[in-house]
Each structure stands twice: as structure tokens, then as C-alpha cells.
GROMACS .gro file of C-alpha atoms in nm:
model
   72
    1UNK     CA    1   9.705   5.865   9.438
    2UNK     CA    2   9.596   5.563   9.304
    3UNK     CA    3   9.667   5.379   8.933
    4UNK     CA    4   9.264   5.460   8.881
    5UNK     CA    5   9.346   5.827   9.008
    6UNK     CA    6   9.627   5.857   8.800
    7UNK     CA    7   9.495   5.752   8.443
    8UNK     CA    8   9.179   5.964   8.522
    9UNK     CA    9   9.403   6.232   8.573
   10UNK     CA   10   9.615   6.165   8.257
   11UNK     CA   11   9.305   6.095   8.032
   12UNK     CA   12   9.175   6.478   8.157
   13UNK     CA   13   9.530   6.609   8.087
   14UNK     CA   14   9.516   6.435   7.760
   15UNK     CA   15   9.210   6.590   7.642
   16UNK     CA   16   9.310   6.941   7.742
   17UNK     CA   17   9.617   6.923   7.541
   18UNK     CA   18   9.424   6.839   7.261
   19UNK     CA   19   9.174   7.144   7.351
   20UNK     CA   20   9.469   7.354   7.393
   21UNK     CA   21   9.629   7.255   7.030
   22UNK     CA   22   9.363   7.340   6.860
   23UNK     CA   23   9.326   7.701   7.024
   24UNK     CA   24   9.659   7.685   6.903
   25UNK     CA   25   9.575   7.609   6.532
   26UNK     CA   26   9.335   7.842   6.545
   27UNK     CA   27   9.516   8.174   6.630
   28UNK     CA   28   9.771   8.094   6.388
   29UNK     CA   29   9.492   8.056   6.138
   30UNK     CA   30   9.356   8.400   6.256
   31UNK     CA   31   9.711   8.560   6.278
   32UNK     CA   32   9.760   8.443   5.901
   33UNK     CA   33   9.432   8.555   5.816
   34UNK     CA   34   9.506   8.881   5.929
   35UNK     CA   35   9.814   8.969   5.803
   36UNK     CA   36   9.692   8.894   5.456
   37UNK     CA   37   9.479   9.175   5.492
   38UNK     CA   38   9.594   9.552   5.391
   39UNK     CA   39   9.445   9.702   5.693
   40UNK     CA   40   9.572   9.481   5.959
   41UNK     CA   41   9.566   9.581   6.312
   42UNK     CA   42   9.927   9.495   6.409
   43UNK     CA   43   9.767   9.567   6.763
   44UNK     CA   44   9.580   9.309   6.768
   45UNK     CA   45   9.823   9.039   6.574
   46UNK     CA   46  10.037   9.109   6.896
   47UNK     CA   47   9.783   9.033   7.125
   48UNK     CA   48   9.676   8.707   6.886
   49UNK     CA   49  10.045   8.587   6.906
   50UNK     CA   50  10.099   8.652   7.296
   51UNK     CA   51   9.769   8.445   7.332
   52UNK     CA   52   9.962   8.175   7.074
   53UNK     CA   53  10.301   8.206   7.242
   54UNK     CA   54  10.102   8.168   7.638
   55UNK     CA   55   9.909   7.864   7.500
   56UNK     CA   56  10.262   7.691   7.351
   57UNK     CA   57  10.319   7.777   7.725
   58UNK     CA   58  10.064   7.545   7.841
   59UNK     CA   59  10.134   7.256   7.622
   60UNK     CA   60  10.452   7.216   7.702
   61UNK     CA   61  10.379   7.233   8.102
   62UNK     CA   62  10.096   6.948   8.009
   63UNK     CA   63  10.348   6.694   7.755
   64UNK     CA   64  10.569   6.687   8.040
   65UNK     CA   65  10.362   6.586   8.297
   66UNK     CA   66  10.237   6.324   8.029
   67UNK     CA   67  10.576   6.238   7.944
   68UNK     CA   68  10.766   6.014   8.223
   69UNK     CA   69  11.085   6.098   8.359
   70UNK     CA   70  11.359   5.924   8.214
   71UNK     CA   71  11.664   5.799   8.509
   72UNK     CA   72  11.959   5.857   8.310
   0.00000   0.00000   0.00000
């Protein structure tokens, strides 16, 4: 792959964490939101905080492939 390849690629990974974060931000918004509420569906909290926990997931897998390995 070459250097052009390789920032293209990094610049697309880049803004797909950001994407991803703030699906991330959101849900816990909308978890929070929830809860506050007497008559909250603890049904769908779980599936709101499975959706978090898979998108925490995903961030992670993309920070490391932006992050460079270190030779100790």
C-alpha cells in the first residue's frame, strides 16, 4: 500500500471513529434519558447499552489501528 493509500485510509478511519463516538454519546444520552423516567423499559435500556457496549467495541478495534505499534 502506498504512503497516499495509507493516510487515505487513516483519514477514513479517523472520521469513522469520530462517527462512532458520537453514536456513542448519544445512547448514553438516551440510556440516561430513560432511566429518569418512572416507566422505563429496562428492555430496551439493555438493548441501548449492548448497542453502547458493541460500539466501545468498535472504537477500540479503530484507535489501535490508528495508534502505531510501539517495539519495546
Amino acid at each position: 500500500m502506498s504512503n497516499a493509500e495509507e493516510m487515505k485510509t487513516e483519514d477514513v478511519l479517523r472520521v469513522e471513529l469520530e462517527v462512532l463516538k458520537r453514536e456513542h454519546r448519544d445512547l448514553d444520552e438516551a440510556i440516561v434519558a430513560l432511566q429518569d423516567r418512572a416507566t422505563a423499559d429496562q428492555l430496551t435500556i439493555q438493548r441501548l447499552k449492548k448497542q453502547k457496549l458493541a460500539l466501545k467495541d468498535k472504537i477500540a478495534r479503530i484507535e489501535d489501528k490508528l495508534t502505531p505499534d510501539i517495539i519495546a
